[in-house]
């Protein structure tokens, strides 16, 4: 009969807290990288140079069509053999940022395509340069409706950060696995870490849904 042991819980909680801090750090840093990377790739997809568009499209498809776990393993275990050495935390942030950013690029693209073509023509008529057109005309109109979709990827990043435990990062999942393997108690740590992921992910999801409804009620003028 499986018994719940509170002593195991009390012993595990400090390690869970330590792992949660790392998980939050990874989530924030990787999401920031993903936001920037996705935007850059979405803009490059609209480059007038066909080779650039093709190269960006191939890169995005490659990242989207390969599992993030394989990407993490390749970056952490294979790249050092050719001189690129990264610690687990840095490797995880970069790989997860690029992986999720590749999906964000599609969100950005959809938002940019939704901007009325007349806005581009008006910017051209007013003699705006390309940089000013993007910064002051297109992106301000495109990004606001994209916020809920981009926020969903923040939640996804938080959950997928558990993969970093496979490359020695002691995030929540990493601490849980180490504790469980050393104590031979799996029920308590695995249950608790699952609950923590739920307690953080579900309110975020509801918050994003409420934000989306608010934006739909108050569309951009």
mmCIF file of C-alpha atoms in Angstrom:
data_model
loop_
_atom_site.group_PDB
_atom_site.id
_atom_site.type_symbol
_atom_site.label_atom_id
_atom_site.label_comp_id
_atom_site.label_asym_id
_atom_site.label_seq_id
_atom_site.Cartn_x
_atom_site.Cartn_y
_atom_site.Cartn_z
ATOM 1 C CA UNK A 1 0.000 0.000 0.000
ATOM 2 C CA UNK A 2 1.340 3.423 -0.992
ATOM 3 C CA UNK A 3 1.582 5.813 1.957
ATOM 4 C CA UNK A 4 2.025 9.577 1.847
ATOM 5 C CA UNK A 5 5.011 10.577 3.996
ATOM 6 C CA UNK A 6 4.955 14.177 5.268
ATOM 7 C CA UNK A 7 8.562 13.936 6.452
ATOM 8 C CA UNK A 8 9.587 13.395 2.851
ATOM 9 C CA UNK A 9 7.526 16.448 1.857
ATOM 10 C CA UNK A 10 9.202 18.682 4.456
ATOM 11 C CA UNK A 11 12.603 17.456 3.344
ATOM 12 C CA UNK A 12 11.787 18.082 -0.312
ATOM 13 C CA UNK A 13 10.232 21.566 -0.083
ATOM 14 C CA UNK A 14 13.508 23.566 0.241
ATOM 15 C CA UNK A 15 14.843 21.866 -2.866
ATOM 16 C CA UNK A 16 11.574 22.527 -4.665
ATOM 17 C CA UNK A 17 11.843 26.243 -3.833
ATOM 18 C CA UNK A 18 15.444 26.331 -5.069
ATOM 19 C CA UNK A 19 14.359 24.674 -8.305
ATOM 20 C CA UNK A 20 11.403 27.028 -8.711
ATOM 21 C CA UNK A 21 13.751 30.028 -8.643
ATOM 22 C CA UNK A 22 15.807 28.514 -11.464
ATOM 23 C CA UNK A 23 12.659 27.641 -13.423
ATOM 24 C CA UNK A 24 11.391 31.219 -13.192
ATOM 25 C CA UNK A 25 14.775 32.609 -14.233
ATOM 26 C CA UNK A 26 14.937 30.293 -17.240
ATOM 27 C CA UNK A 27 11.359 31.113 -18.210
ATOM 28 C CA UNK A 28 11.871 34.880 -18.074
ATOM 29 C CA UNK A 29 15.224 34.952 -19.867
ATOM 30 C CA UNK A 30 14.244 32.423 -22.535
ATOM 31 C CA UNK A 31 10.943 34.230 -23.167
ATOM 32 C CA UNK A 32 12.709 37.568 -23.602
ATOM 33 C CA UNK A 33 15.081 35.930 -26.087
ATOM 34 C CA UNK A 34 12.135 34.282 -27.867
ATOM 35 C CA UNK A 35 10.270 37.587 -28.180
ATOM 36 C CA UNK A 36 13.258 39.303 -29.773
ATOM 37 C CA UNK A 37 14.275 36.333 -31.929
ATOM 38 C CA UNK A 38 10.736 35.770 -33.170
ATOM 39 C CA UNK A 39 10.286 39.419 -34.103
ATOM 40 C CA UNK A 40 13.604 39.563 -35.957
ATOM 41 C CA UNK A 41 12.807 36.395 -37.903
ATOM 42 C CA UNK A 42 9.296 37.624 -38.745
ATOM 43 C CA UNK A 43 10.716 40.874 -40.130
ATOM 44 C CA UNK A 44 13.386 39.006 -42.095
ATOM 45 C CA UNK A 45 10.667 36.812 -43.606
ATOM 46 C CA UNK A 46 9.411 39.960 -45.315
ATOM 47 C CA UNK A 47 12.838 40.844 -46.694
ATOM 48 C CA UNK A 48 12.860 41.936 -50.349
ATOM 49 C CA UNK A 49 15.821 39.588 -50.873
ATOM 50 C CA UNK A 50 14.518 36.152 -51.870
ATOM 51 C CA UNK A 51 17.599 34.250 -50.559
ATOM 52 C CA UNK A 52 17.091 35.794 -47.111
ATOM 53 C CA UNK A 53 13.412 34.830 -47.075
ATOM 54 C CA UNK A 54 14.209 31.255 -48.120
ATOM 55 C CA UNK A 55 17.012 30.902 -45.565
ATOM 56 C CA UNK A 56 14.852 32.235 -42.731
ATOM 57 C CA UNK A 57 11.947 30.001 -43.767
ATOM 58 C CA UNK A 58 14.179 26.914 -43.825
ATOM 59 C CA UNK A 59 15.680 27.742 -40.428
ATOM 60 C CA UNK A 60 12.284 28.280 -38.820
ATOM 61 C CA UNK A 61 10.889 25.062 -40.272
ATOM 62 C CA UNK A 62 13.925 23.100 -39.131
ATOM 63 C CA UNK A 63 13.576 24.316 -35.545
ATOM 64 C CA UNK A 64 9.811 23.794 -35.472
ATOM 65 C CA UNK A 65 10.001 20.274 -36.920
ATOM 66 C CA UNK A 66 12.645 18.904 -34.546
ATOM 67 C CA UNK A 67 11.921 18.097 -30.876
ATOM 68 C CA UNK A 68 13.323 20.578 -28.335
ATOM 69 C CA UNK A 69 14.815 17.672 -26.376
ATOM 70 C CA UNK A 70 16.999 16.725 -29.353
ATOM 71 C CA UNK A 71 17.999 20.366 -29.781
ATOM 72 C CA UNK A 72 18.992 20.546 -26.102
ATOM 73 C CA UNK A 73 21.028 17.350 -26.326
ATOM 74 C CA UNK A 74 22.757 18.487 -29.496
ATOM 75 C CA UNK A 75 23.656 21.895 -28.057
ATOM 76 C CA UNK A 76 24.811 20.539 -24.702
ATOM 77 C CA UNK A 77 26.512 17.269 -25.644
ATOM 78 C CA UNK A 78 27.505 17.584 -29.313
ATOM 79 C CA UNK A 79 28.591 21.213 -29.761
ATOM 80 C CA UNK A 80 31.361 20.932 -27.111
ATOM 81 C CA UNK A 81 33.073 18.405 -29.387
ATOM 82 C CA UNK A 82 33.574 21.205 -31.938
ATOM 83 C CA UNK A 83 34.579 23.845 -29.413
ATOM 84 C CA UNK A 84 31.246 25.405 -28.384
ATOM 85 C CA UNK A 85 30.904 24.817 -24.658
ATOM 86 C CA UNK A 86 27.961 26.192 -22.694
ATOM 87 C CA UNK A 87 26.808 25.491 -19.168
ATOM 88 C CA UNK A 88 23.401 23.854 -18.827
ATOM 89 C CA UNK A 89 21.573 27.028 -17.775
ATOM 90 C CA UNK A 90 22.883 29.147 -20.663
ATOM 91 C CA UNK A 91 22.386 26.323 -23.147
ATOM 92 C CA UNK A 92 18.806 25.838 -21.980
ATOM 93 C CA UNK A 93 17.933 29.513 -22.214
ATOM 94 C CA UNK A 94 19.323 29.815 -25.735
ATOM 95 C CA UNK A 95 17.815 26.597 -27.093
ATOM 96 C CA UNK A 96 14.390 27.137 -25.547
ATOM 97 C CA UNK A 97 14.423 30.798 -26.568
ATOM 98 C CA UNK A 98 15.143 29.929 -30.193
ATOM 99 C CA UNK A 99 12.685 27.020 -30.210
ATOM 100 C CA UNK A 100 9.738 28.963 -28.813
ATOM 101 C CA UNK A 101 10.822 32.081 -30.717
ATOM 102 C CA UNK A 102 10.439 30.146 -33.962
ATOM 103 C CA UNK A 103 6.761 29.663 -33.154
ATOM 104 C CA UNK A 104 6.412 33.259 -32.006
ATOM 105 C CA UNK A 105 7.699 34.329 -35.429
ATOM 106 C CA UNK A 106 4.501 32.925 -36.937
ATOM 107 C CA UNK A 107 2.412 34.905 -34.442
ATOM 108 C CA UNK A 108 4.318 38.052 -35.328
ATOM 109 C CA UNK A 109 3.890 37.320 -39.024
ATOM 110 C CA UNK A 110 0.133 36.947 -38.651
ATOM 111 C CA UNK A 111 -0.094 40.185 -36.703
ATOM 112 C CA UNK A 112 1.986 42.090 -39.245
ATOM 113 C CA UNK A 113 -0.034 40.702 -42.144
ATOM 114 C CA UNK A 114 -3.209 41.860 -40.395
ATOM 115 C CA UNK A 115 -2.115 45.511 -40.571
ATOM 116 C CA UNK A 116 -3.952 47.219 -43.408
ATOM 117 C CA UNK A 117 -1.841 47.666 -46.530
ATOM 118 C CA UNK A 118 -2.925 51.282 -46.580
ATOM 119 C CA UNK A 119 -0.725 51.858 -43.543
ATOM 120 C CA UNK A 120 2.342 50.891 -45.558
ATOM 121 C CA UNK A 121 1.261 53.142 -48.402
ATOM 122 C CA UNK A 122 0.583 56.039 -46.044
ATOM 123 C CA UNK A 123 4.024 55.653 -44.460
ATOM 124 C CA UNK A 124 5.604 55.661 -47.913
ATOM 125 C CA UNK A 125 3.610 58.762 -48.914
ATOM 126 C CA UNK A 126 4.821 60.534 -45.774
ATOM 127 C CA UNK A 127 8.397 59.639 -46.716
ATOM 128 C CA UNK A 128 8.998 57.394 -43.694
ATOM 129 C CA UNK A 129 12.098 55.215 -43.867
ATOM 130 C CA UNK A 130 11.787 51.451 -43.450
ATOM 131 C CA UNK A 131 12.981 51.546 -39.868
ATOM 132 C CA UNK A 132 10.567 54.315 -38.871
ATOM 133 C CA UNK A 133 7.720 52.594 -40.694
ATOM 134 C CA UNK A 134 8.268 49.433 -38.666
ATOM 135 C CA UNK A 135 8.795 51.199 -35.340
ATOM 136 C CA UNK A 136 6.111 53.870 -35.457
ATOM 137 C CA UNK A 137 3.454 52.564 -37.854
ATOM 138 C CA UNK A 138 3.387 48.792 -38.272
ATOM 139 C CA UNK A 139 4.591 47.208 -35.018
ATOM 140 C CA UNK A 140 2.482 49.359 -32.641
ATOM 141 C CA UNK A 141 -0.639 48.260 -34.531
ATOM 142 C CA UNK A 142 0.441 44.637 -34.940
ATOM 143 C CA UNK A 143 1.714 43.778 -31.470
ATOM 144 C CA UNK A 144 -1.264 44.670 -29.249
ATOM 145 C CA UNK A 145 -3.623 42.014 -30.707
ATOM 146 C CA UNK A 146 -0.784 39.471 -30.495
ATOM 147 C CA UNK A 147 -0.244 39.820 -26.736
ATOM 148 C CA UNK A 148 -2.546 36.947 -25.655
ATOM 149 C CA UNK A 149 -1.029 34.550 -28.201
ATOM 150 C CA UNK A 150 2.491 35.536 -27.190
ATOM 151 C CA UNK A 151 1.498 35.114 -23.551
ATOM 152 C CA UNK A 152 0.429 31.537 -24.240
ATOM 153 C CA UNK A 153 3.993 30.814 -25.277
ATOM 154 C CA UNK A 154 5.172 32.190 -21.927
ATOM 155 C CA UNK A 155 3.089 29.503 -20.213
ATOM 156 C CA UNK A 156 4.424 26.906 -22.653
ATOM 157 C CA UNK A 157 7.970 28.032 -21.899
ATOM 158 C CA UNK A 158 7.346 27.611 -18.175
ATOM 159 C CA UNK A 159 6.140 24.034 -18.663
ATOM 160 C CA UNK A 160 8.754 23.047 -21.247
ATOM 161 C CA UNK A 161 11.559 24.327 -19.030
ATOM 162 C CA UNK A 162 11.258 20.948 -17.283
ATOM 163 C CA UNK A 163 13.220 19.533 -20.223
ATOM 164 C CA UNK A 164 16.317 21.305 -18.933
ATOM 165 C CA UNK A 165 16.582 18.705 -16.190
ATOM 166 C CA UNK A 166 17.937 16.377 -18.888
ATOM 167 C CA UNK A 167 21.028 18.581 -19.313
ATOM 168 C CA UNK A 168 21.873 18.830 -15.602
ATOM 169 C CA UNK A 169 19.959 22.051 -14.858
ATOM 170 C CA UNK A 170 18.540 21.885 -11.326
ATOM 171 C CA UNK A 171 15.240 23.553 -12.046
ATOM 172 C CA UNK A 172 12.058 22.273 -10.391
ATOM 173 C CA UNK A 173 12.065 19.064 -12.370
ATOM 174 C CA UNK A 174 15.817 18.633 -11.992
ATOM 175 C CA UNK A 175 15.653 18.988 -8.212
ATOM 176 C CA UNK A 176 12.689 16.624 -8.117
ATOM 177 C CA UNK A 177 14.470 13.920 -10.089
ATOM 178 C CA UNK A 178 17.653 14.202 -8.025
ATOM 179 C CA UNK A 179 15.737 14.080 -4.747
ATOM 180 C CA UNK A 180 13.550 11.169 -5.859
ATOM 181 C CA UNK A 181 16.498 9.131 -7.118
ATOM 182 C CA UNK A 182 18.525 9.719 -3.960
ATOM 183 C CA UNK A 183 15.716 9.127 -1.468
ATOM 184 C CA UNK A 184 13.825 6.441 -3.429
ATOM 185 C CA UNK A 185 10.635 8.368 -2.696
ATOM 186 C CA UNK A 186 8.843 9.267 -5.925
ATOM 187 C CA UNK A 187 5.208 9.750 -4.970
ATOM 188 C CA UNK A 188 5.604 12.878 -2.867
ATOM 189 C CA UNK A 189 8.090 14.904 -4.970
ATOM 190 C CA UNK A 190 6.534 14.027 -8.324
ATOM 191 C CA UNK A 191 3.040 14.817 -7.060
ATOM 192 C CA UNK A 192 4.072 18.105 -5.495
ATOM 193 C CA UNK A 193 6.021 19.357 -8.510
ATOM 194 C CA UNK A 194 3.085 18.499 -10.768
ATOM 195 C CA UNK A 195 0.753 20.472 -8.512
ATOM 196 C CA UNK A 196 3.106 23.467 -8.512
ATOM 197 C CA UNK A 197 3.206 23.493 -12.317
ATOM 198 C CA UNK A 198 -0.602 23.442 -12.329
ATOM 199 C CA UNK A 199 -0.933 26.150 -9.669
ATOM 200 C CA UNK A 200 1.201 28.486 -11.741
ATOM 201 C CA UNK A 201 0.088 27.544 -15.259
ATOM 202 C CA UNK A 202 -3.691 27.542 -14.754
ATOM 203 C CA UNK A 203 -4.015 31.089 -13.309
ATOM 204 C CA UNK A 204 -1.749 32.370 -16.083
ATOM 205 C CA UNK A 205 -3.947 30.702 -18.688
ATOM 206 C CA UNK A 206 -7.111 32.213 -17.209
ATOM 207 C CA UNK A 207 -5.420 35.607 -16.992
ATOM 208 C CA UNK A 208 -4.466 35.466 -20.660
ATOM 209 C CA UNK A 209 -7.997 34.459 -21.600
ATOM 210 C CA UNK A 210 -9.382 37.430 -19.673
ATOM 211 C CA UNK A 211 -6.857 39.720 -21.357
ATOM 212 C CA UNK A 212 -7.888 38.422 -24.775
ATOM 213 C CA UNK A 213 -11.555 39.083 -24.026
ATOM 214 C CA UNK A 214 -10.681 42.582 -22.821
ATOM 215 C CA UNK A 215 -8.751 43.343 -25.997
ATOM 216 C CA UNK A 216 -11.626 42.033 -28.114
ATOM 217 C CA UNK A 217 -14.070 44.317 -26.291
ATOM 218 C CA UNK A 218 -11.756 47.284 -26.709
ATOM 219 C CA UNK A 219 -10.277 46.861 -30.194
ATOM 220 C CA UNK A 220 -7.467 49.106 -31.274
ATOM 221 C CA UNK A 221 -8.769 52.275 -32.863
#
